[in-house]
Amino acid sequence: MFSYLRERFTSHLRERSRRRARLVSKDGRCNIEFGNVEQSRFVFLIDIWTTILDLRWRYKMTIFISAFLGSWFLFGLLWYVVAYIHKDLPEFNPSINHTPCVENINGLTSAFLFSLETQVTIGYGFRCVTEQCATAIFLLIFQSILGVIINSFMCGAILAKISRSKNRAKTITFSKNAVISKRGGKLCLLIRVANLRKSLLIGSHIYGKLLKTTITPEGETIILDQVNIEFVVDAGNENLFFISPLTIYHIIDKNSPFFHMAAETLLQQDFELVVFLDGTVEATSATCQVRTSYIPEEVLWGYRFAPIVSKTKEGKYRVDFQNFSKTVAVETPHCAFCLYNEKEAKAKEKKGYDNPGFVLSEVTETSDTKM
């Protein structure tokens, strides 16, 4: 009992360590951090628009609320200072003939309310600027212009955050596992991808990167070395007709990094296969990228995907997503090297070889029999 629990705990820790080593999560987020960056964080303020867009919603809403409340309160203080300098406040006991800069400002609270009414153009009509004070007129113009800038920037940032194509990427899903089996007489690595919306991705292109640690002939160790992985579908990998789930595949030939792997040694490999899908959102014309990754434990050798598309009696095509990541065991060579050797051996058996030095000689048989 204790040995079983210890084995389960050890396998759990091994799985957790494997997950921590993943560079790209299944939902496409990158697991990487930057340290000892020599450049100042001031460079992020220069590109303030991208910085605001990349912020999480809780920070963005905090900045959104703080920008408006802060500007209202700041200009409320300025309106209070104007009324204080011009002696419009009740504590100065202004005369009956006294014309204030702003009507009906009696304290800091009323100055804040006037600032709020001015910047958001409410205009209740109870408080207003008079022509008595040029400073108040200038402050009114300045607050109105600055208020428009704040409104444009913050509302634009919220709208851009909502309409980012990253949200469209959440409706593109990949299969939980990749499989390796024969397809068209060739050993292939297959992945299934589906578009959960009826709107298409225009100009879709799919490709992959194999991340692994390599050692160069000079002895240099390269962590996260990238190797291109070409994925195709039967109609090509350009301008995919992405109306139904597609099964993309990578041919494991002699140029493939999977060529020297076998079913027995696959789990011993240390790699991460990152798959990318680029396209243009049909509704907004914004570019979109979807990505996921597979580690050796998520690559199943000797399996293929179960059928997912069927045709109903009414003539409609139906996609059953219950079988989206379901796999079926099939007979598969245990390595690509063996498959190609078998093909070459069969090809040689069918070929004939001529021997130029071979001469056919006729032999005459004699029928003499001695008695």
mmCIF file of C-alpha atoms in Angstrom:
data_model
loop_
_atom_site.group_PDB
_atom_site.id
_atom_site.type_symbol
_atom_site.label_atom_id
_atom_site.label_comp_id
_atom_site.label_asym_id
_atom_site.label_seq_id
_atom_site.Cartn_x
_atom_site.Cartn_y
_atom_site.Cartn_z
ATOM 1 C CA MET A 1 0.000 0.000 0.000
ATOM 2 C CA PHE A 2 2.742 2.442 0.986
ATOM 3 C CA SER A 3 4.829 1.530 -2.056
ATOM 4 C CA TYR A 4 1.830 2.227 -4.299
ATOM 5 C CA LEU A 5 1.245 5.633 -2.697
ATOM 6 C CA ARG A 6 4.943 6.460 -2.940
ATOM 7 C CA GLU A 7 4.948 5.551 -6.626
ATOM 8 C CA ARG A 8 1.871 7.670 -7.289
ATOM 9 C CA PHE A 9 3.397 10.599 -5.413
ATOM 10 C CA THR A 10 6.668 10.273 -7.327
ATOM 11 C CA SER A 11 4.870 10.157 -10.667
ATOM 12 C CA HIS A 12 2.840 13.189 -9.630
ATOM 13 C CA LEU A 13 5.976 15.154 -8.798
ATOM 14 C CA ARG A 14 7.556 14.074 -12.075
ATOM 15 C CA GLU A 15 4.485 15.249 -13.960
ATOM 16 C CA ARG A 16 4.512 18.587 -12.148
ATOM 17 C CA SER A 17 8.176 19.121 -12.975
ATOM 18 C CA ARG A 18 7.426 18.264 -16.595
ATOM 19 C CA ARG A 19 4.592 20.800 -16.668
ATOM 20 C CA ARG A 20 6.816 23.500 -15.216
ATOM 21 C CA ALA A 21 9.324 22.885 -18.003
ATOM 22 C CA ARG A 22 6.688 23.576 -20.675
ATOM 23 C CA LEU A 23 7.398 26.837 -22.510
ATOM 24 C CA VAL A 24 3.941 27.235 -24.054
ATOM 25 C CA SER A 25 0.886 26.089 -22.125
ATOM 26 C CA LYS A 26 -2.003 24.256 -23.733
ATOM 27 C CA ASP A 27 -4.005 27.497 -23.955
ATOM 28 C CA GLY A 28 -1.132 29.349 -25.643
ATOM 29 C CA ARG A 29 0.364 31.323 -22.761
ATOM 30 C CA CYS A 30 4.147 31.600 -22.667
ATOM 31 C CA ASN A 31 5.947 30.489 -19.511
ATOM 32 C CA ILE A 32 8.965 32.771 -19.543
ATOM 33 C CA GLU A 33 10.281 35.616 -17.441
ATOM 34 C CA PHE A 34 12.941 38.265 -18.031
ATOM 35 C CA GLY A 35 15.622 39.033 -15.485
ATOM 36 C CA ASN A 36 18.404 41.608 -15.168
ATOM 37 C CA VAL A 37 16.975 43.804 -17.910
ATOM 38 C CA GLU A 38 19.373 46.730 -18.199
ATOM 39 C CA GLN A 39 16.906 49.074 -19.862
ATOM 40 C CA SER A 40 14.827 51.257 -17.589
ATOM 41 C CA ARG A 41 11.109 50.657 -17.204
ATOM 42 C CA PHE A 42 10.704 54.134 -18.655
ATOM 43 C CA VAL A 43 10.809 52.526 -22.108
ATOM 44 C CA PHE A 44 7.434 50.915 -21.346
ATOM 45 C CA LEU A 45 5.956 54.345 -20.645
ATOM 46 C CA ILE A 46 7.120 55.563 -24.039
ATOM 47 C CA ASP A 47 4.908 52.932 -25.652
ATOM 48 C CA ILE A 48 2.084 53.640 -23.206
ATOM 49 C CA TRP A 49 -0.648 52.392 -25.563
ATOM 50 C CA THR A 50 0.754 48.863 -25.797
ATOM 51 C CA THR A 51 1.491 48.880 -22.076
ATOM 52 C CA ILE A 52 -2.125 49.753 -21.254
ATOM 53 C CA LEU A 53 -3.461 47.107 -23.649
ATOM 54 C CA ASP A 54 -1.253 44.388 -22.162
ATOM 55 C CA LEU A 55 -2.398 45.090 -18.609
ATOM 56 C CA ARG A 56 -4.821 42.744 -16.916
ATOM 57 C CA TRP A 57 -8.400 43.853 -16.508
ATOM 58 C CA ARG A 58 -8.122 44.608 -12.795
ATOM 59 C CA TYR A 59 -5.192 46.949 -13.359
ATOM 60 C CA LYS A 60 -6.804 48.510 -16.407
ATOM 61 C CA MET A 61 -10.046 49.247 -14.548
ATOM 62 C CA THR A 62 -8.049 50.680 -11.644
ATOM 63 C CA ILE A 63 -6.282 53.065 -14.016
ATOM 64 C CA PHE A 64 -9.597 53.858 -15.748
ATOM 65 C CA ILE A 65 -11.345 54.821 -12.503
ATOM 66 C CA SER A 66 -8.298 56.596 -11.084
ATOM 67 C CA ALA A 67 -7.845 58.701 -14.233
ATOM 68 C CA PHE A 68 -11.357 60.110 -14.068
ATOM 69 C CA LEU A 69 -11.604 60.495 -10.288
ATOM 70 C CA GLY A 70 -8.120 61.980 -10.123
ATOM 71 C CA SER A 71 -8.786 64.553 -12.862
ATOM 72 C CA TRP A 72 -12.147 65.542 -11.323
ATOM 73 C CA PHE A 73 -10.609 66.016 -7.890
ATOM 74 C CA LEU A 74 -7.532 67.860 -9.244
ATOM 75 C CA PHE A 75 -9.623 70.362 -11.173
ATOM 76 C CA GLY A 76 -11.980 70.619 -8.197
ATOM 77 C CA LEU A 77 -9.018 71.818 -6.146
ATOM 78 C CA LEU A 78 -8.118 74.314 -8.874
ATOM 79 C CA TRP A 79 -11.679 75.663 -8.960
ATOM 80 C CA TYR A 80 -11.602 75.960 -5.187
ATOM 81 C CA VAL A 81 -8.291 77.887 -5.387
ATOM 82 C CA VAL A 82 -9.767 80.240 -7.989
ATOM 83 C CA ALA A 83 -12.784 80.888 -5.758
ATOM 84 C CA TYR A 84 -10.518 81.319 -2.737
ATOM 85 C CA ILE A 85 -8.199 83.821 -4.464
ATOM 86 C CA HIS A 86 -11.145 85.764 -5.863
ATOM 87 C CA LYS A 87 -12.783 85.710 -2.396
ATOM 88 C CA ASP A 88 -15.979 84.107 -3.648
ATOM 89 C CA LEU A 89 -16.359 81.751 -0.688
ATOM 90 C CA PRO A 90 -18.923 82.443 2.065
ATOM 91 C CA GLU A 91 -16.253 82.853 4.773
ATOM 92 C CA PHE A 92 -15.087 86.052 3.064
ATOM 93 C CA ASN A 93 -18.620 87.565 3.399
ATOM 94 C CA PRO A 94 -18.746 88.901 -0.185
ATOM 95 C CA SER A 95 -20.964 91.946 -0.774
ATOM 96 C CA ILE A 96 -24.290 91.779 -2.551
ATOM 97 C CA ASN A 97 -22.798 93.413 -5.667
ATOM 98 C CA HIS A 98 -19.860 90.973 -5.768
ATOM 99 C CA THR A 99 -19.669 88.907 -8.994
ATOM 100 C CA PRO A 100 -17.888 85.577 -8.397
ATOM 101 C CA CYS A 101 -15.773 83.728 -10.956
ATOM 102 C CA VAL A 102 -18.063 80.710 -10.653
ATOM 103 C CA GLU A 103 -21.580 80.951 -9.380
ATOM 104 C CA ASN A 104 -22.637 78.862 -6.355
ATOM 105 C CA ILE A 105 -19.253 77.479 -5.307
ATOM 106 C CA ASN A 106 -19.436 77.451 -1.523
ATOM 107 C CA GLY A 107 -16.662 74.986 -0.657
ATOM 108 C CA LEU A 108 -14.521 72.100 -1.768
ATOM 109 C CA THR A 109 -17.511 69.790 -2.306
ATOM 110 C CA SER A 110 -19.307 72.213 -4.602
ATOM 111 C CA ALA A 111 -16.009 72.853 -6.461
ATOM 112 C CA PHE A 112 -15.632 69.088 -7.029
ATOM 113 C CA LEU A 113 -19.209 68.841 -8.315
ATOM 114 C CA PHE A 114 -18.605 71.746 -10.711
ATOM 115 C CA SER A 115 -15.425 70.039 -11.961
ATOM 116 C CA LEU A 116 -17.407 66.843 -12.550
ATOM 117 C CA GLU A 117 -20.186 68.686 -14.395
ATOM 118 C CA THR A 118 -17.673 70.525 -16.574
ATOM 119 C CA GLN A 119 -15.558 67.549 -17.618
ATOM 120 C CA VAL A 120 -18.428 65.188 -18.424
ATOM 121 C CA THR A 121 -20.536 68.054 -19.879
ATOM 122 C CA ILE A 122 -23.528 67.418 -17.638
ATOM 123 C CA GLY A 123 -24.485 71.089 -17.348
ATOM 124 C CA TYR A 124 -27.138 71.173 -14.629
ATOM 125 C CA GLY A 125 -27.259 74.966 -14.931
ATOM 126 C CA PHE A 126 -26.918 75.738 -11.224
ATOM 127 C CA ARG A 127 -23.169 76.413 -11.261
ATOM 128 C CA CYS A 128 -21.615 78.345 -14.135
ATOM 129 C CA VAL A 129 -18.601 80.468 -15.046
ATOM 130 C CA THR A 130 -19.030 84.238 -15.315
ATOM 131 C CA GLU A 131 -17.113 86.697 -17.472
ATOM 132 C CA GLN A 132 -15.682 88.346 -14.380
ATOM 133 C CA CYS A 133 -12.536 86.171 -14.171
ATOM 134 C CA ALA A 134 -10.238 85.359 -17.122
ATOM 135 C CA THR A 135 -8.476 82.680 -15.072
ATOM 136 C CA ALA A 136 -11.715 80.748 -14.670
ATOM 137 C CA ILE A 137 -12.411 80.939 -18.418
ATOM 138 C CA PHE A 138 -8.929 79.626 -19.235
ATOM 139 C CA LEU A 139 -9.304 76.832 -16.665
ATOM 140 C CA LEU A 140 -12.682 75.886 -18.143
ATOM 141 C CA ILE A 141 -11.213 75.591 -21.641
ATOM 142 C CA PHE A 142 -8.204 73.617 -20.424
ATOM 143 C CA GLN A 143 -10.322 71.133 -18.457
ATOM 144 C CA SER A 144 -12.692 70.616 -21.379
ATOM 145 C CA ILE A 145 -9.830 69.804 -23.767
ATOM 146 C CA LEU A 146 -8.050 67.560 -21.275
ATOM 147 C CA GLY A 147 -11.331 65.800 -20.479
ATOM 148 C CA VAL A 148 -11.849 64.944 -24.147
ATOM 149 C CA ILE A 149 -8.313 63.519 -24.351
ATOM 150 C CA ILE A 150 -8.809 61.381 -21.244
ATOM 151 C CA ASN A 151 -12.183 60.148 -22.504
ATOM 152 C CA SER A 152 -10.773 59.264 -25.920
ATOM 153 C CA PHE A 153 -7.719 57.455 -24.556
ATOM 154 C CA MET A 154 -9.397 55.475 -21.798
ATOM 155 C CA CYS A 155 -12.526 54.537 -23.759
ATOM 156 C CA GLY A 156 -10.358 53.605 -26.757
ATOM 157 C CA ALA A 157 -8.180 51.422 -24.540
ATOM 158 C CA ILE A 158 -11.234 49.627 -23.139
ATOM 159 C CA LEU A 159 -12.693 49.114 -26.626
ATOM 160 C CA ALA A 160 -9.360 47.884 -28.017
ATOM 161 C CA LYS A 161 -8.992 45.485 -25.097
ATOM 162 C CA ILE A 162 -12.450 44.041 -25.702
ATOM 163 C CA SER A 163 -12.001 43.688 -29.460
ATOM 164 C CA ARG A 164 -8.502 42.158 -29.379
ATOM 165 C CA SER A 165 -8.126 39.116 -31.585
ATOM 166 C CA LYS A 166 -6.739 37.221 -28.597
ATOM 167 C CA ASN A 167 -10.327 36.603 -27.529
ATOM 168 C CA ARG A 168 -11.120 35.169 -30.965
ATOM 169 C CA ALA A 169 -8.282 32.718 -30.449
ATOM 170 C CA LYS A 170 -10.165 31.157 -27.539
ATOM 171 C CA THR A 171 -12.695 29.721 -30.006
ATOM 172 C CA ILE A 172 -9.947 27.830 -31.877
ATOM 173 C CA THR A 173 -9.152 24.550 -30.182
ATOM 174 C CA PHE A 174 -6.538 21.867 -30.707
ATOM 175 C CA SER A 175 -6.753 18.208 -29.820
ATOM 176 C CA LYS A 176 -5.481 17.230 -26.393
ATOM 177 C CA ASN A 177 -2.986 14.774 -27.863
ATOM 178 C CA ALA A 178 -1.019 14.366 -31.059
ATOM 179 C CA VAL A 179 -0.912 10.917 -32.658
ATOM 180 C CA ILE A 180 1.556 9.083 -34.889
ATOM 181 C CA SER A 181 0.250 6.613 -37.457
ATOM 182 C CA LYS A 182 0.379 5.826 -41.155
ATOM 183 C CA ARG A 183 -1.402 8.154 -43.579
ATOM 184 C CA GLY A 184 -1.196 7.595 -47.307
ATOM 185 C CA GLY A 185 1.472 4.955 -46.823
ATOM 186 C CA LYS A 186 3.705 7.359 -44.887
ATOM 187 C CA LEU A 187 4.339 7.670 -41.186
ATOM 188 C CA CYS A 188 2.862 10.971 -40.006
ATOM 189 C CA LEU A 189 2.345 12.973 -36.847
ATOM 190 C CA LEU A 190 -1.274 14.155 -36.787
ATOM 191 C CA ILE A 191 -3.025 16.929 -34.853
ATOM 192 C CA ARG A 192 -6.676 17.918 -34.984
ATOM 193 C CA VAL A 193 -7.783 21.559 -34.903
ATOM 194 C CA ALA A 194 -11.302 23.018 -34.927
ATOM 195 C CA ASN A 195 -13.002 26.389 -35.296
ATOM 196 C CA LEU A 196 -15.866 26.668 -32.801
ATOM 197 C CA ARG A 197 -17.461 29.609 -34.636
ATOM 198 C CA LYS A 198 -19.213 29.595 -37.978
ATOM 199 C CA SER A 199 -17.294 32.704 -39.049
ATOM 200 C CA LEU A 200 -14.103 31.806 -40.905
ATOM 201 C CA LEU A 201 -10.465 32.675 -40.435
ATOM 202 C CA ILE A 202 -9.266 34.164 -43.711
ATOM 203 C CA GLY A 203 -5.823 33.288 -45.070
ATOM 204 C CA SER A 204 -5.114 30.702 -42.381
ATOM 205 C CA HIS A 205 -1.602 29.293 -42.191
ATOM 206 C CA ILE A 206 -0.382 26.571 -39.847
ATOM 207 C CA TYR A 207 3.168 25.651 -38.894
ATOM 208 C CA GLY A 208 5.156 24.286 -35.971
ATOM 209 C CA LYS A 209 8.394 24.629 -34.027
ATOM 210 C CA LEU A 210 10.182 21.829 -32.209
ATOM 211 C CA LEU A 211 11.930 23.121 -29.087
ATOM 212 C CA LYS A 212 14.728 21.042 -27.635
ATOM 213 C CA THR A 213 18.176 21.312 -26.118
ATOM 214 C CA THR A 214 20.998 20.649 -28.558
ATOM 215 C CA ILE A 215 24.780 20.554 -28.316
ATOM 216 C CA THR A 216 26.733 21.917 -31.263
ATOM 217 C CA PRO A 217 29.922 20.235 -32.596
ATOM 218 C CA GLU A 218 31.836 23.038 -30.879
ATOM 219 C CA GLY A 219 30.413 21.977 -27.511
ATOM 220 C CA GLU A 220 27.955 24.861 -27.112
ATOM 221 C CA THR A 221 24.675 23.962 -25.394
ATOM 222 C CA ILE A 222 21.650 25.669 -26.943
ATOM 223 C CA ILE A 223 18.544 25.613 -24.781
ATOM 224 C CA LEU A 224 15.220 25.998 -26.606
ATOM 225 C CA ASP A 225 16.778 25.381 -29.983
ATOM 226 C CA GLN A 226 14.050 25.791 -32.620
ATOM 227 C CA VAL A 227 13.529 23.426 -35.540
ATOM 228 C CA ASN A 228 10.909 24.104 -38.206
ATOM 229 C CA ILE A 229 8.114 21.557 -38.479
ATOM 230 C CA GLU A 230 6.041 21.641 -41.658
ATOM 231 C CA PHE A 231 2.363 20.769 -41.275
ATOM 232 C CA VAL A 232 0.065 20.164 -44.223
ATOM 233 C CA VAL A 233 -3.481 19.100 -44.924
ATOM 234 C CA ASP A 234 -4.711 17.331 -48.009
ATOM 235 C CA ALA A 235 -5.576 20.701 -49.604
ATOM 236 C CA GLY A 236 -2.264 22.359 -48.644
ATOM 237 C CA ASN A 237 -1.257 24.477 -45.654
ATOM 238 C CA GLU A 238 -2.164 27.851 -47.202
ATOM 239 C CA ASN A 239 -5.644 29.454 -47.128
ATOM 240 C CA LEU A 240 -7.346 26.690 -45.170
ATOM 241 C CA PHE A 241 -11.102 26.274 -45.604
ATOM 242 C CA PHE A 242 -11.663 26.254 -41.866
ATOM 243 C CA ILE A 243 -15.391 25.512 -41.715
ATOM 244 C CA SER A 244 -15.056 22.082 -40.072
ATOM 245 C CA PRO A 245 -12.374 20.415 -37.929
ATOM 246 C CA LEU A 246 -9.179 19.679 -39.833
ATOM 247 C CA THR A 247 -6.556 17.020 -39.267
ATOM 248 C CA ILE A 248 -3.134 18.435 -40.004
ATOM 249 C CA TYR A 249 -0.142 16.154 -40.316
ATOM 250 C CA HIS A 250 3.618 16.258 -40.483
ATOM 251 C CA ILE A 251 5.305 13.641 -42.669
ATOM 252 C CA ILE A 252 8.060 11.849 -40.754
ATOM 253 C CA ASP A 253 10.658 11.431 -43.466
ATOM 254 C CA LYS A 254 14.451 11.485 -43.396
ATOM 255 C CA ASN A 255 14.428 15.283 -42.996
ATOM 256 C CA SER A 256 12.095 15.185 -39.999
ATOM 257 C CA PRO A 257 13.472 15.488 -36.439
ATOM 258 C CA PHE A 258 11.120 12.622 -35.489
ATOM 259 C CA PHE A 259 12.766 10.221 -37.957
ATOM 260 C CA HIS A 260 15.178 8.678 -35.440
ATOM 261 C CA MET A 261 12.556 8.373 -32.705
ATOM 262 C CA ALA A 262 10.737 5.124 -31.998
ATOM 263 C CA ALA A 263 7.698 4.070 -30.039
ATOM 264 C CA GLU A 264 9.910 2.653 -27.283
ATOM 265 C CA THR A 265 12.106 5.762 -26.962
ATOM 266 C CA LEU A 266 9.502 8.487 -27.470
ATOM 267 C CA LEU A 267 8.846 9.061 -23.762
ATOM 268 C CA GLN A 268 12.579 9.312 -23.128
ATOM 269 C CA GLN A 269 12.891 12.287 -25.463
ATOM 270 C CA ASP A 270 13.035 15.863 -24.175
ATOM 271 C CA PHE A 271 11.239 18.152 -26.603
ATOM 272 C CA GLU A 272 8.232 20.410 -26.919
ATOM 273 C CA LEU A 273 6.254 20.714 -30.137
ATOM 274 C CA VAL A 274 4.645 24.154 -30.472
ATOM 275 C CA VAL A 275 1.942 24.503 -33.127
ATOM 276 C CA PHE A 276 0.861 27.898 -34.498
ATOM 277 C CA LEU A 277 -2.207 28.885 -36.486
ATOM 278 C CA ASP A 278 -2.242 32.373 -38.034
ATOM 279 C CA GLY A 279 -5.251 33.920 -39.709
ATOM 280 C CA THR A 280 -7.385 37.020 -40.198
ATOM 281 C CA VAL A 281 -10.667 37.378 -38.330
ATOM 282 C CA GLU A 282 -13.482 37.690 -40.839
ATOM 283 C CA ALA A 283 -15.563 40.111 -38.766
ATOM 284 C CA THR A 284 -12.854 42.604 -37.728
ATOM 285 C CA SER A 285 -10.025 41.994 -40.272
ATOM 286 C CA ALA A 286 -7.617 41.733 -37.330
ATOM 287 C CA THR A 287 -4.817 39.208 -37.414
ATOM 288 C CA CYS A 288 -5.056 36.343 -34.958
ATOM 289 C CA GLN A 289 -2.596 33.727 -33.748
ATOM 290 C CA VAL A 290 -3.495 30.555 -31.882
ATOM 291 C CA ARG A 291 -0.841 28.315 -30.361
ATOM 292 C CA THR A 292 -0.546 25.211 -28.256
ATOM 293 C CA SER A 293 2.153 22.706 -27.419
ATOM 294 C CA TYR A 294 2.731 18.983 -27.000
ATOM 295 C CA ILE A 295 5.299 17.221 -24.859
ATOM 296 C CA PRO A 296 6.353 13.556 -25.349
ATOM 297 C CA GLU A 297 3.672 12.295 -22.926
ATOM 298 C CA GLU A 298 1.027 13.898 -25.119
ATOM 299 C CA VAL A 299 2.176 12.227 -28.357
ATOM 300 C CA LEU A 300 0.515 8.833 -28.803
ATOM 301 C CA TRP A 301 2.346 6.392 -31.075
ATOM 302 C CA GLY A 302 0.150 3.912 -32.945
ATOM 303 C CA TYR A 303 -3.150 5.794 -32.761
ATOM 304 C CA ARG A 304 -5.378 7.785 -35.088
ATOM 305 C CA PHE A 305 -8.266 10.168 -34.433
ATOM 306 C CA ALA A 306 -11.816 8.851 -34.351
ATOM 307 C CA PRO A 307 -14.242 10.119 -37.039
ATOM 308 C CA ILE A 308 -15.956 13.333 -36.061
ATOM 309 C CA VAL A 309 -17.988 14.517 -39.088
ATOM 310 C CA SER A 310 -21.195 12.762 -40.162
ATOM 311 C CA LYS A 311 -24.144 13.510 -42.422
ATOM 312 C CA THR A 312 -27.689 13.547 -41.077
ATOM 313 C CA LYS A 313 -30.819 12.329 -42.824
ATOM 314 C CA GLU A 314 -31.797 15.939 -43.508
ATOM 315 C CA GLY A 315 -28.622 16.394 -45.570
ATOM 316 C CA LYS A 316 -26.775 18.493 -42.982
ATOM 317 C CA TYR A 317 -23.230 17.858 -41.843
ATOM 318 C CA ARG A 318 -22.852 17.296 -38.110
ATOM 319 C CA VAL A 319 -19.677 17.623 -36.070
ATOM 320 C CA ASP A 320 -19.576 15.553 -32.884
ATOM 321 C CA PHE A 321 -17.065 17.240 -30.587
ATOM 322 C CA GLN A 322 -17.388 14.403 -28.109
ATOM 323 C CA ASN A 323 -14.971 12.497 -30.357
ATOM 324 C CA PHE A 324 -12.748 15.497 -31.012
ATOM 325 C CA SER A 325 -9.776 14.227 -28.977
ATOM 326 C CA LYS A 326 -10.774 10.568 -28.987
ATOM 327 C CA THR A 327 -8.154 8.231 -30.447
ATOM 328 C CA VAL A 328 -8.281 4.689 -31.818
ATOM 329 C CA ALA A 329 -5.357 2.235 -31.756
ATOM 330 C CA VAL A 330 -4.131 1.163 -35.208
ATOM 331 C CA GLU A 331 -1.283 -0.971 -36.495
ATOM 332 C CA THR A 332 1.740 1.279 -36.897
ATOM 333 C CA PRO A 333 5.467 0.647 -37.465
ATOM 334 C CA HIS A 334 7.378 1.227 -34.280
ATOM 335 C CA CYS A 335 9.814 3.590 -36.017
ATOM 336 C CA ALA A 336 10.033 5.559 -39.252
ATOM 337 C CA PHE A 337 13.452 4.098 -40.042
ATOM 338 C CA CYS A 338 11.989 0.574 -40.108
ATOM 339 C CA LEU A 339 9.130 1.665 -42.358
ATOM 340 C CA TYR A 340 11.443 3.169 -44.960
ATOM 341 C CA ASN A 341 13.790 0.155 -44.834
ATOM 342 C CA GLU A 342 10.828 -2.121 -45.414
ATOM 343 C CA LYS A 343 9.730 -0.038 -48.404
ATOM 344 C CA GLU A 344 13.223 -0.080 -49.882
ATOM 345 C CA ALA A 345 13.452 -3.873 -49.438
ATOM 346 C CA LYS A 346 10.128 -4.420 -51.197
ATOM 347 C CA ALA A 347 11.142 -2.085 -53.981
ATOM 348 C CA LYS A 348 14.375 -4.024 -54.544
ATOM 349 C CA GLU A 349 12.471 -7.312 -54.706
ATOM 350 C CA LYS A 350 10.377 -6.005 -57.584
ATOM 351 C CA LYS A 351 13.407 -4.862 -59.540
ATOM 352 C CA GLY A 352 15.426 -7.166 -61.841
ATOM 353 C CA TYR A 353 19.175 -6.888 -62.302
ATOM 354 C CA ASP A 354 20.806 -7.725 -65.683
ATOM 355 C CA ASN A 355 24.182 -9.468 -65.727
ATOM 356 C CA PRO A 356 26.050 -8.327 -68.870
ATOM 357 C CA GLY A 357 28.519 -11.222 -68.577
ATOM 358 C CA PHE A 358 25.825 -13.876 -68.628
ATOM 359 C CA VAL A 359 25.692 -15.905 -71.927
ATOM 360 C CA LEU A 360 23.014 -18.413 -72.626
ATOM 361 C CA SER A 361 24.524 -21.586 -74.054
ATOM 362 C CA GLU A 362 22.529 -24.345 -75.715
ATOM 363 C CA VAL A 363 23.093 -27.938 -74.592
ATOM 364 C CA THR A 364 22.392 -30.772 -77.002
ATOM 365 C CA GLU A 365 21.240 -33.987 -75.461
ATOM 366 C CA THR A 366 22.392 -37.311 -76.914
ATOM 367 C CA SER A 367 20.133 -40.333 -76.988
ATOM 368 C CA ASP A 368 22.850 -43.013 -77.463
ATOM 369 C CA THR A 369 22.476 -45.842 -75.023
ATOM 370 C CA LYS A 370 24.996 -48.539 -74.613
ATOM 371 C CA MET A 371 23.701 -52.078 -74.248
#
